CSV table of C-alpha atoms and ligand atoms in Angstrom, one decimal:
chain,number,residue,atom,x,y,z
A,1,MET,CA,8.7,-11.0,18.8
A,2,PRO,CA,8.6,-12.6,22.3
A,3,ALA,CA,5.3,-11.6,23.9
A,4,ILE,CA,6.0,-13.3,27.1
A,5,TRP,CA,7.8,-10.4,28.7
A,6,PRO,CA,5.0,-7.8,28.8
A,7,ARG,CA,2.6,-10.6,29.9
A,8,LEU,CA,4.7,-11.7,32.8
A,9,LEU,CA,5.2,-8.0,33.8
A,10,GLU,CA,1.5,-7.5,33.7
A,11,ARG,CA,1.0,-10.5,35.9
A,12,LEU,CA,3.5,-9.2,38.3
A,13,ALA,CA,1.8,-5.9,38.5
A,14,SER,CA,-1.6,-7.6,39.0
A,15,GLY,CA,-0.3,-9.0,42.3
A,16,ASP,CA,-1.0,-12.6,41.1
A,17,PRO,CA,2.5,-13.9,40.1
A,18,VAL,CA,1.6,-17.6,39.9
A,19,VAL,CA,1.0,-19.1,36.5
A,20,GLY,CA,-0.2,-22.5,35.5
A,21,VAL,CA,0.1,-24.9,32.6
A,22,ASP,CA,-2.6,-23.1,30.6
A,23,GLU,CA,-0.5,-19.9,30.7
A,24,ARG,CA,2.6,-21.8,29.8
A,25,ARG,CA,0.8,-23.0,26.7
A,26,ARG,CA,-0.7,-19.6,25.8
A,27,TRP,CA,2.6,-17.7,26.4
A,28,GLY,CA,4.6,-20.1,24.2
A,29,ARG,CA,6.3,-23.2,25.5
A,30,ARG,CA,9.7,-22.2,24.1
A,31,GLU,CA,9.7,-18.7,25.5
A,32,PHE,CA,8.5,-20.1,28.8
A,33,GLU,CA,11.4,-22.5,28.9
A,34,HIS,CA,13.8,-19.7,28.1
A,35,ALA,CA,12.3,-17.7,31.0
A,36,ILE,CA,12.6,-20.7,33.3
A,37,GLY,CA,16.3,-21.0,32.3
A,38,MET,CA,16.8,-17.3,33.2
A,39,GLY,CA,15.3,-18.0,36.6
A,40,ILE,CA,12.3,-15.7,36.0
A,41,PHE,CA,9.9,-18.6,36.7
A,42,ARG,CA,10.3,-21.0,39.6
A,43,GLU,CA,8.2,-24.1,40.0
A,44,THR,CA,6.0,-23.8,43.0
A,45,GLU,CA,3.3,-25.9,44.8
A,46,PRO,CA,0.9,-27.7,42.4
A,47,ALA,CA,-2.6,-26.1,41.9
A,48,THR,CA,-5.3,-27.2,44.4
A,49,CYS,CA,-8.1,-26.2,42.1
A,50,ILE,CA,-8.8,-27.2,38.6
A,51,LEU,CA,-11.1,-26.2,35.8
A,52,CYS,CA,-13.2,-29.3,35.0
A,53,ASP,CA,-12.9,-30.5,31.4
A,54,ALA,CA,-15.1,-33.6,31.8
A,55,CYS,CA,-18.4,-31.9,31.5
A,56,PRO,CA,-19.6,-28.8,29.6
A,57,GLU,CA,-20.1,-26.7,32.7
A,58,ARG,CA,-16.5,-25.4,33.0
A,59,HIS,CA,-16.7,-25.3,36.8
A,60,TRP,CA,-13.9,-25.1,39.2
A,61,ALA,CA,-13.3,-28.2,41.5
A,62,GLU,CA,-11.0,-28.8,44.4
A,63,VAL,CA,-8.3,-31.4,43.8
A,64,HIS,CA,-7.9,-34.1,46.4
A,65,VAL,CA,-4.9,-36.4,47.0
A,66,ALA,CA,-5.6,-40.1,47.5
A,67,GLY,CA,-3.9,-41.5,50.6
A,68,VAL,CA,-1.3,-44.2,49.7
A,69,SER,CA,-1.2,-43.9,45.9
A,70,ARG,CA,-0.9,-40.1,46.0
A,71,ARG,CA,-3.2,-40.1,42.9
A,72,ARG,CA,-5.0,-36.8,42.4
A,73,PHE,CA,-8.7,-36.5,41.7
A,74,TYR,CA,-11.7,-34.2,41.8
A,75,ALA,CA,-15.4,-34.6,41.9
A,76,CYS,CA,-17.5,-33.5,38.9
A,77,PRO,CA,-21.3,-33.4,39.7
A,78,GLU,CA,-22.1,-34.6,36.2
A,79,GLU,CA,-19.4,-37.1,35.4
A,80,GLY,CA,-18.3,-38.3,38.9
A,81,THR,CA,-14.7,-38.7,40.1
A,82,GLN,CA,-12.1,-37.5,37.6
A,83,HIS,CA,-8.4,-38.4,37.9
A,84,VAL,CA,-6.0,-35.6,37.3
A,85,ASP,CA,-2.5,-35.9,35.7
A,86,ALA,CA,0.0,-34.2,37.9
A,87,GLU,CA,1.4,-32.4,34.9
A,88,ARG,CA,-1.8,-30.4,34.6
A,89,LEU,CA,-1.4,-29.0,38.1
A,90,ARG,CA,2.1,-27.7,37.7
A,91,GLN,CA,2.5,-24.0,38.6
A,92,TRP,CA,5.3,-21.5,38.4
A,93,ARG,CA,5.8,-18.3,40.4
A,94,ILE,CA,7.3,-15.2,38.7
A,95,ASP,CA,10.4,-14.2,40.7
A,96,ALA,CA,10.2,-10.4,40.8
A,97,GLY,CA,13.6,-10.3,42.5
A,98,ARG,CA,15.1,-12.1,39.5
A,99,VAL,CA,13.4,-9.6,37.2
A,100,ALA,CA,15.1,-6.8,39.2
A,101,GLU,CA,18.4,-8.5,38.9
A,102,LEU,CA,18.1,-9.0,35.1
A,103,THR,CA,17.0,-5.4,34.8
A,104,ALA,CA,20.0,-4.2,36.7
A,105,GLY,CA,22.2,-6.4,34.4
A,106,ALA,CA,20.6,-4.8,31.3
A,107,LEU,CA,21.4,-1.4,32.7
A,108,GLY,CA,25.0,-2.5,33.2
A,109,ILE,CA,24.7,-2.2,37.0
A,110,SER,CA,26.6,-5.0,38.9
A,111,THR,CA,26.3,-3.8,42.5
A,112,THR,CA,24.1,-5.7,45.0
A,113,ILE,CA,20.4,-5.1,44.7
A,114,GLU,CA,18.6,-3.9,47.8
A,115,VAL,CA,14.9,-4.7,48.6
A,116,LEU,CA,13.2,-1.5,49.9
A,117,LEU,CA,9.5,-2.8,49.9
A,118,LEU,CA,9.2,-6.6,49.9
A,119,GLN,CA,8.0,-7.8,46.4
A,120,HIS,CA,7.4,-4.3,45.2
A,121,LEU,CA,10.4,-2.0,45.3
A,122,TRP,CA,14.1,-2.6,44.6
A,123,ARG,CA,17.1,-0.3,44.5
A,124,LEU,CA,19.0,-1.6,41.4
A,125,GLY,CA,22.0,0.7,41.9
A,126,ARG,CA,23.6,3.8,40.4
A,127,ARG,CA,24.6,4.7,36.9
A,128,ARG,CA,25.2,7.7,34.7
A,129,LEU,CA,22.1,8.8,32.7
A,130,GLY,CA,21.5,12.1,31.0
A,131,GLY,CA,24.9,13.4,32.1
A,132,ARG,CA,24.9,12.6,35.8
A,133,TYR,CA,24.6,9.7,38.3
A,134,ARG,CA,21.2,8.6,39.3
A,135,ASP,CA,19.8,5.9,41.6
A,136,ILE,CA,17.6,3.5,39.7
A,137,PHE,CA,14.7,1.7,41.2
A,138,LEU,CA,12.3,-1.0,40.0
A,139,GLY,CA,8.7,-0.7,41.3
A,140,VAL,CA,6.1,-3.4,40.8
A,141,GLY,CA,2.4,-2.6,41.1
A,142,GLY,CA,-0.3,-4.4,43.0
A,143,GLY,CA,1.0,-3.1,46.3
A,144,PRO,CA,1.9,0.3,47.7
A,145,PRO,CA,1.1,3.4,45.5
A,146,LEU,CA,3.7,5.5,43.8
A,147,ALA,CA,3.7,8.1,46.5
A,148,GLU,CA,4.6,5.5,49.1
A,149,MET,CA,7.4,4.1,46.8
A,150,SER,CA,8.7,7.6,46.4
A,151,ALA,CA,8.8,8.1,50.2
A,152,ALA,CA,10.7,4.8,50.5
A,153,ILE,CA,13.2,6.0,47.9
A,154,ARG,CA,13.7,9.2,49.7
A,155,ARG,CA,14.4,7.3,53.0
A,156,SER,CA,16.9,5.3,51.1
A,157,ILE,CA,18.9,8.0,49.2
A,158,GLY,CA,17.8,11.3,50.7
A,159,GLN,CA,17.4,14.2,48.2
A,160,GLY,CA,19.2,12.6,45.3
A,161,SER,CA,17.7,12.2,41.9
A,162,ALA,CA,16.0,8.9,41.2
A,163,LEU,CA,14.7,7.0,38.3
A,164,LEU,CA,11.8,4.7,39.0
A,165,LEU,CA,11.1,2.0,36.4
A,166,SER,CA,7.5,1.3,37.0
A,167,VAL,CA,5.8,-2.0,36.3
A,168,GLY,CA,2.1,-0.9,36.5
A,169,CYS,CA,2.5,1.0,39.7
A,170,ASP,CA,-0.6,2.9,40.8
A,171,GLY,CA,-0.8,6.5,41.5
A,172,ASN,CA,-0.4,9.8,39.7
A,173,PRO,CA,3.2,10.5,38.6
A,174,ALA,CA,2.5,14.2,39.0
A,175,GLU,CA,2.3,13.7,42.7
A,176,ILE,CA,5.8,12.4,43.2
A,177,PRO,CA,8.5,14.9,44.1
A,178,THR,CA,10.7,16.6,41.5
A,179,GLY,CA,13.9,14.7,41.2
A,180,HIS,CA,12.1,11.5,41.0
A,181,GLN,CA,11.3,10.4,37.5
A,182,VAL,CA,8.9,7.6,36.7
A,183,VAL,CA,9.2,5.6,33.4
A,184,ASP,CA,6.9,2.9,32.2
A,185,PHE,CA,9.2,-0.1,32.3
A,186,MET,CA,7.0,-2.2,30.0
A,187,ALA,CA,7.4,0.4,27.3
A,188,ILE,CA,11.2,0.5,27.4
A,189,SER,CA,12.1,-3.1,27.9
A,190,ARG,CA,11.8,-6.4,26.0
A,191,LEU,CA,13.1,-9.9,26.0
A,192,GLU,CA,15.4,-11.0,23.2
A,193,GLY,CA,16.3,-14.7,23.5
A,194,VAL,CA,17.5,-15.0,27.0
A,195,GLN,CA,18.4,-11.4,27.4
A,196,VAL,CA,16.5,-8.5,28.9
A,197,ILE,CA,17.0,-5.4,26.8
A,198,VAL,CA,16.4,-1.9,28.1
A,199,ASP,CA,16.2,1.1,25.8
A,200,LEU,CA,19.1,3.1,27.2
A,201,GLU,CA,18.9,5.7,24.5
A,202,TYR,CA,15.4,6.6,25.6
A,203,LEU,CA,16.4,6.7,29.2
A,204,GLU,CA,19.2,9.0,28.4
A,205,ASP,CA,16.8,11.3,26.5
A,206,ARG,CA,14.3,11.3,29.4
A,207,CYS,CA,16.9,12.1,31.9
A,208,THR,CA,18.4,14.8,29.8
A,209,GLU,CA,15.0,16.6,29.7
A,210,GLY,CA,15.1,19.7,31.9
A,211,THR,CA,18.9,19.7,32.1
A,212,PRO,CA,20.6,22.0,29.6
A,213,PRO,CA,21.7,20.0,26.5
A,214,ALA,CA,25.4,19.3,26.1
A,215,ARG,CA,25.2,19.9,22.4
A,216,PRO,CA,25.0,23.3,20.9
A,217,THR,CA,21.5,24.7,20.8
A,218,LEU,CA,19.5,23.5,17.9
A,219,PRO,CA,19.0,25.7,14.9
A,220,SER,CA,15.3,26.0,15.6
A,221,ILE,CA,13.3,27.4,12.7
A,222,PRO,CA,11.0,30.3,13.6
A,223,ALA,CA,7.5,30.0,12.3
A,224,PRO,CA,4.9,32.7,11.5
A,225,ALA,CA,2.5,33.3,14.3
A,226,GLY,CA,-0.4,30.8,14.2
A,227,ALA,CA,1.4,28.4,12.0
A,228,THR,CA,0.6,24.7,12.5
A,229,TRP,CA,2.3,21.5,11.5
A,230,ARG,CA,0.0,21.5,8.4
A,231,ASP,CA,2.0,24.5,7.1
A,232,VAL,CA,5.3,22.6,7.4
A,233,SER,CA,6.8,20.6,4.7
A,234,VAL,CA,9.9,18.5,5.1
A,235,THR,CA,12.1,17.0,2.3
A,236,VAL,CA,14.5,14.3,3.5
A,237,PHE,CA,17.9,14.3,1.8
A,238,GLU,CA,20.8,11.9,2.5
A,239,GLY,CA,22.5,14.0,5.1
A,240,PHE,CA,20.0,16.9,5.8
A,241,LEU,CA,16.5,18.0,5.9
A,242,ARG,CA,14.9,20.8,4.0
A,243,ILE,CA,12.2,22.3,6.0
A,244,THR,CA,9.7,24.8,4.6
A,245,ILE,CA,7.3,26.9,6.7
A,246,GLY,CA,5.1,29.5,5.2
A,247,GLY,CA,7.2,29.6,2.0
A,248,LYS,CA,10.5,30.1,4.0
A,249,GLU,CA,13.0,27.4,3.4
A,250,GLN,CA,15.8,26.2,5.7
A,251,GLU,CA,18.2,23.3,5.6
A,252,VAL,CA,19.3,21.5,8.7
A,253,GLU,CA,22.0,18.8,8.8
A,254,PHE,CA,21.3,15.7,10.8
A,255,ALA,CA,24.4,16.4,12.9
A,256,GLU,CA,22.9,19.7,13.9
A,257,LEU,CA,19.8,17.8,15.2
A,258,GLY,CA,22.1,15.9,17.5
A,259,VAL,CA,21.3,12.7,15.8
A,260,ASP,CA,23.5,10.5,13.7
A,261,TRP,CA,22.3,9.8,10.1
A,262,GLN,CA,22.4,6.1,10.9
A,263,SER,CA,20.3,6.5,14.0
A,264,GLN,CA,16.9,4.9,14.5
A,265,THR,CA,15.4,8.4,14.6
A,266,ILE,CA,16.6,9.2,11.1
A,267,GLN,CA,15.8,5.8,9.7
A,268,LEU,CA,12.2,6.3,11.0
A,269,LEU,CA,12.1,9.7,9.5
A,270,LYS,CA,13.1,8.3,6.1
A,271,LEU,CA,10.5,5.6,6.4
A,272,PHE,CA,7.9,8.2,7.0
A,273,ALA,CA,9.2,10.2,4.1
A,274,ALA,CA,9.1,7.2,1.7
A,275,ALA,CA,5.5,6.5,2.8
A,276,ARG,CA,4.6,10.2,2.4
A,277,GLY,CA,3.8,10.6,6.0
A,278,THR,CA,1.6,7.7,7.1
A,279,LEU,CA,3.0,4.6,8.6
A,280,ASP,CA,1.5,1.5,10.0
A,281,ALA,CA,2.6,0.9,13.6
A,282,ALA,CA,3.4,-2.7,12.6
A,283,LYS,CA,5.8,-1.4,9.9
A,284,ILE,CA,7.7,0.6,12.5
A,285,GLY,CA,7.7,-2.5,14.7
A,286,ASP,CA,9.3,-4.4,11.7
A,287,LEU,CA,12.4,-2.2,12.2
A,288,GLY,CA,13.1,-4.6,15.0
A,289,ALA,CA,11.4,-2.5,17.7
A,290,GLY,CA,8.2,-4.3,18.5
A,291,ASP,CA,5.1,-2.5,19.6
A,292,THR,CA,6.5,-0.7,22.5
A,293,GLY,CA,9.7,0.0,20.6
A,294,ALA,CA,7.6,1.7,17.9
A,295,ARG,CA,5.9,4.0,20.4
A,296,MET,CA,9.3,4.9,21.8
A,297,ARG,CA,10.9,5.7,18.4
A,298,VAL,CA,8.0,7.8,17.3
A,299,ARG,CA,8.2,9.7,20.6
A,300,ARG,CA,11.9,10.4,20.1
A,301,LEU,CA,11.4,11.6,16.5
A,302,ARG,CA,8.5,13.8,17.6
A,303,ARG,CA,10.8,15.5,20.1
A,304,VAL,CA,13.5,16.1,17.5
A,305,LEU,CA,10.9,17.7,15.2
A,306,GLN,CA,9.4,19.8,18.0
A,307,GLU,CA,12.9,21.0,18.9
A,308,VAL,CA,13.8,22.1,15.5
A,309,VAL,CA,10.5,23.6,14.3
A,310,GLU,CA,8.9,26.2,16.5
A,311,VAL,CA,5.3,25.1,15.9
A,312,ASP,CA,3.0,24.0,18.7
A,313,GLY,CA,1.1,20.8,18.6
A,314,ASP,CA,1.8,17.2,17.8
A,315,PRO,CA,3.7,16.7,14.6
A,316,ILE,CA,3.0,12.9,14.5
A,317,GLU,CA,-0.4,11.8,15.5
A,318,ASN,CA,-1.0,8.3,16.8
A,319,HIS,CA,-4.3,7.0,15.4
A,320,ARG,CA,-4.7,4.2,17.9
A,321,ARG,CA,-7.8,2.7,16.4
A,322,SER,CA,-6.4,2.2,13.0
A,323,LYS,CA,-2.8,1.5,14.4
A,324,VAL,CA,-1.3,4.2,12.2
A,325,TYR,CA,1.1,7.1,12.8
A,326,ALA,CA,0.3,10.1,10.6
A,327,CYS,CA,2.7,13.1,10.1
A,328,GLN,CA,0.7,16.3,10.3
A,329,PHE,CA,3.1,17.9,7.9
A,330,GLU,CA,4.1,17.1,4.4
A,331,ILE,CA,7.1,14.8,4.2
A,332,ARG,CA,8.8,13.1,1.3
A,333,LEU,CA,12.2,11.8,0.2
A,334,ALA,CA,14.3,14.0,-2.0
A,335,GLY,CA,14.3,12.6,-5.5
A,336,ASP,CA,10.8,11.3,-5.0
A,337,GLU,CA,9.8,14.2,-7.0
A,338,GLY,CA,7.0,13.4,-9.3
A,339,HIS,CA,3.5,13.6,-8.1
A,340,ARG,CA,2.4,10.0,-7.7
A,341,THR,CA,-1.0,9.5,-9.3
A,342,LEU,CA,-3.2,6.5,-9.1
A,343,ALA,CA,-4.1,4.2,-11.9
A,344,GLY,CA,-7.3,5.2,-13.4
A,345,VAL,CA,-6.8,8.9,-12.6
A,346,THR,CA,-7.1,11.3,-15.5
A,347,TRP,CA,-6.2,14.9,-16.0
A,348,LEU,CA,-9.8,15.8,-15.2
A,349,ASP,CA,-9.3,14.6,-11.7
A,350,LEU,CA,-6.4,17.0,-10.9
A,351,ALA,CA,-6.5,20.5,-9.7
A,352,PHE,CA,-3.5,22.9,-9.6
A,353,HIS,CA,-3.6,26.0,-7.5
A,354,GLU,CA,-0.9,28.7,-7.2
A,355,ARG,CA,-0.5,29.8,-3.6
A,356,SER,CA,0.3,33.3,-2.5
A,357,ASP,CA,3.8,32.0,-1.4
A,358,GLY,CA,4.4,30.9,-5.0
A,359,ARG,CA,4.1,27.2,-4.4
A,360,ILE,CA,1.7,25.0,-6.3
A,361,ALA,CA,-0.9,23.0,-4.4
A,362,VAL,CA,-1.9,19.9,-6.4
A,363,ALA,CA,-5.1,18.1,-5.4
A,364,ALA,CA,-5.5,14.6,-6.7
A,365,PRO,CA,-7.4,11.4,-5.7
A,366,GLU,CA,-5.3,9.3,-3.5
A,367,ARG,CA,-5.8,5.8,-2.2
A,368,ARG,CA,-5.5,5.4,1.6
A,369,HIS,CA,-5.2,2.1,3.4
A,370,PHE,CA,-6.8,1.9,6.8
A,371,ARG,CA,-7.9,-0.8,9.1
A,372,ALA,CA,-11.6,-1.3,9.1
A,373,ARG,CA,-13.2,-0.4,12.4
A,374,GLY,CA,-15.3,-3.0,14.2
A,375,ALA,CA,-13.0,-5.9,13.5
A,376,GLN,CA,-11.6,-6.3,17.0
A,377,ASN,CA,-10.5,-9.1,19.2
A,378,HIS,CA,-11.6,-9.6,22.8
A,379,ARG,CA,-9.0,-7.1,24.1
A,380,GLY,CA,-10.5,-4.4,21.9
A,381,GLU,CA,-7.5,-4.4,19.6
A,382,SER,CA,-8.1,-3.9,15.9
A,383,THR,CA,-7.4,-7.2,14.1
A,384,GLY,CA,-6.4,-5.5,11.0
A,385,GLU,CA,-9.1,-5.8,8.4
A,386,VAL,CA,-7.5,-3.7,5.8
A,387,ALA,CA,-9.8,-1.5,3.7
A,388,GLU,CA,-9.2,1.2,1.2
A,389,GLU,CA,-10.7,4.5,0.5
A,390,CYS,CA,-10.2,7.0,-2.1
A,391,ARG,CA,-10.1,10.7,-1.2
A,392,THR,CA,-8.6,13.8,-2.5
A,393,ALA,CA,-5.2,14.7,-1.1
A,394,THR,CA,-3.5,18.0,-1.6
A,395,ARG,CA,0.3,18.2,-1.8
A,396,THR,CA,2.3,21.3,-2.2
A,397,TYR,CA,5.3,21.7,-4.5
A,398,CYS,CA,7.6,24.5,-5.4
A,399,LEU,CA,8.1,25.2,-9.1
A,400,GLU,CA,11.7,24.0,-8.8
A,401,GLU,CA,10.5,20.6,-7.8
A,402,MET,CA,8.2,20.6,-10.8
A,403,GLY,CA,11.1,21.5,-13.0
A,404,LEU,CA,9.5,24.8,-14.0
A,405,ARG,CA,12.0,27.1,-12.3
A,406,THR,CA,15.8,26.9,-12.2
A,407,GLN,CA,17.6,26.5,-8.9
A,408,ALA,CA,18.8,30.1,-9.5
A,409,GLY,CA,15.2,31.2,-9.2
A,410,ARG,CA,14.4,31.9,-12.9
A,411,LEU,CA,11.2,30.7,-14.3
A,412,SER,CA,11.6,28.6,-17.5
A,413,SER,CA,9.5,29.5,-20.5
A,414,GLU,CA,7.3,26.5,-19.7
A,415,GLY,CA,7.1,27.7,-16.1
A,416,ALA,CA,6.0,31.1,-17.2
A,417,ALA,CA,3.4,29.6,-19.4
A,418,PHE,CA,2.2,27.3,-16.6
A,419,VAL,CA,1.9,30.2,-14.1
A,420,GLY,CA,0.0,32.2,-16.7
A,421,LEU,CA,-2.3,29.3,-17.2
A,422,LEU,CA,-3.1,29.0,-13.5
A,423,ARG,CA,-3.7,32.8,-13.2
A,424,ALA,CA,-6.0,32.8,-16.2
A,425,GLY,CA,-8.1,30.0,-14.8
A,426,GLY,CA,-6.9,27.5,-17.3
A,427,ARG,CA,-6.7,29.5,-20.6
A,428,LEU,CA,-3.5,30.1,-22.5
A,429,PRO,CA,-3.7,32.3,-25.6
A,430,ARG,CA,-1.0,30.7,-27.7
A,431,ARG,CA,-0.7,29.3,-31.1
A,432,SER,CA,-1.4,25.7,-32.0
A,433,ASN,CA,2.3,24.9,-32.8
A,434,ASP,CA,3.7,26.8,-29.8
A,435,LEU,CA,6.7,24.8,-28.7
A,436,VAL,CA,6.6,26.1,-25.1
A,437,VAL,CA,3.1,24.8,-24.7
A,438,LEU,CA,4.0,21.4,-26.2
A,439,ARG,CA,7.0,21.1,-23.9
A,440,LEU,CA,5.0,22.2,-20.9
A,441,ALA,CA,2.4,19.5,-21.7
A,442,GLN,CA,5.3,16.9,-22.0
A,443,GLN,CA,6.8,18.0,-18.7
A,444,LEU,CA,3.4,17.8,-16.9
A,445,ARG,CA,2.9,14.3,-18.3
A,446,GLU,CA,6.3,13.2,-17.0
A,447,TRP,CA,5.9,14.8,-13.7
A,448,THR,CA,2.5,13.2,-12.9
A,449,GLY,CA,3.1,10.0,-14.7
A,450,LEU,CA,-0.3,10.5,-16.4
A,451,GLU,CA,-0.9,9.7,-20.0
A,452,GLY,CA,-3.1,11.8,-22.2
A,453,GLU,CA,-3.1,15.4,-23.1
A,454,PRO,CA,-3.2,17.9,-20.2
A,455,LEU,CA,-3.9,20.8,-22.6
A,456,HIS,CA,-6.3,21.0,-25.4
A,457,LEU,CA,-6.2,23.4,-28.3
A,458,VAL,CA,-9.4,25.4,-28.9
A,459,GLU,CA,-9.2,26.3,-32.6
A,460,ALA,CA,-12.0,28.8,-32.6
A,461,SER,CA,-10.4,31.0,-29.8
A,462,ARG,CA,-6.8,30.3,-30.9
A,463,SER,CA,-5.9,29.3,-27.4
A,464,TRP,CA,-5.2,26.3,-25.2
A,465,THR,CA,-7.3,25.2,-22.3
A,466,ALA,CA,-6.2,23.0,-19.4
A,467,VAL,CA,-8.0,19.7,-18.8
A,468,PHE,CA,-7.2,20.0,-15.1
A,469,ALA,CA,-8.6,22.7,-12.8
A,470,CYS,CA,-6.6,25.9,-12.6
A,471,SER,CA,-6.7,28.6,-10.0
A,472,SER,CA,-4.4,31.1,-8.4
A,473,GLU,CA,-4.3,33.3,-5.3
A,474,VAL,CA,-2.0,35.7,-7.0
A,475,LYS,CA,-3.6,38.8,-8.3
A,476,THR,CA,-2.7,39.7,-11.9
A,477,SER,CA,-2.5,43.3,-12.9
B,1,LIG,ZN1,-17.5,-31.2,35.6
């Protein structure tokens, strides 16, 4: 994934757009050549200072040019006169105007670009976004603050609505007038080969906010007062979602969400479901989105979820330190039904609990991968020392999913035995050759993937006891 784009944008925003041979090497020679080919870098005057590499001091020295020979040299206090290869002094300037042109091109705008504030603000042109025409601007930091850019925009277009793509502009976005929207350009753009790509889908979304949606209102699912995302469970089917909040179940088709089943948002949702709710940021990047793309996609999915489920708070938390996105609700793929248990886990490690809403909470040890803290590079980023921890995770299932109740809502004989077992704290007064008990044991083995007997016969009391912990919130008469 070309990393040169965010770096050169950062350099632009820092107000120091001249880069040397060292940067060319660090940023990748090939990408650098691409960028030169695109006109982003233009060769400029050679450097007049150089970092000495003749002595261990790493000091800066001024470069002199010898009269006739035009040879270049500098003086090192330790090692004396040092000649410098002209190649080492080459420098390139990032052409911010060219970045503006390429951005306009990526937005499909072909009208002439207008400079509003020299080296810092360009009017790229107009295009339709979020259902209406807007003027789009590119602002580069290291100069006037946002408020001043906003004033220049107003002078240029009057009261119209404007979208400012900001490359590290200083200032509080809250202070700029309504009608002017600021979007972090680094987060929505990237370089692919010799093309600048702008995430138009995201811009459309951003510009649609606040304006009434063109699609019919979402079938938002009401939640009981005080419900949080932890009370929500989502099962992802091929064309729809089944969402359960506080025992109430509702199905929503992707089309109703206003997203296509092939869209990135749904792909991401499925990825989360397959991973049971926790995804490495890098894995999302692997979808072809890169780091910034990952953030953007999660943001979009978050919005879809918040629109459809009437629960406050963040459904997908970004754990920056461990570079992991974690769904705050339960999510899984339909068909991924069995409860996955770890190797080495036995029936003794499991606990089944009947909730008052009739669903079964299953607590089991689960392995979690996380990046060890402390392993960081000089930029404070985690370098990805992967560690493992074992902890108890609780997942909730309905009896249908466990194969203990029919879709019509009738408990099977095994289901009735199972519920009886939980309510009696793990005792089941049945005979040794009771077929229902034997079938229940078989079903539990298959569902958990665990070997060994989940139920033991206690000859003396002529009853069965569960090896796993049993409890219930349901009062028995
Ligand atoms: Zn030196």
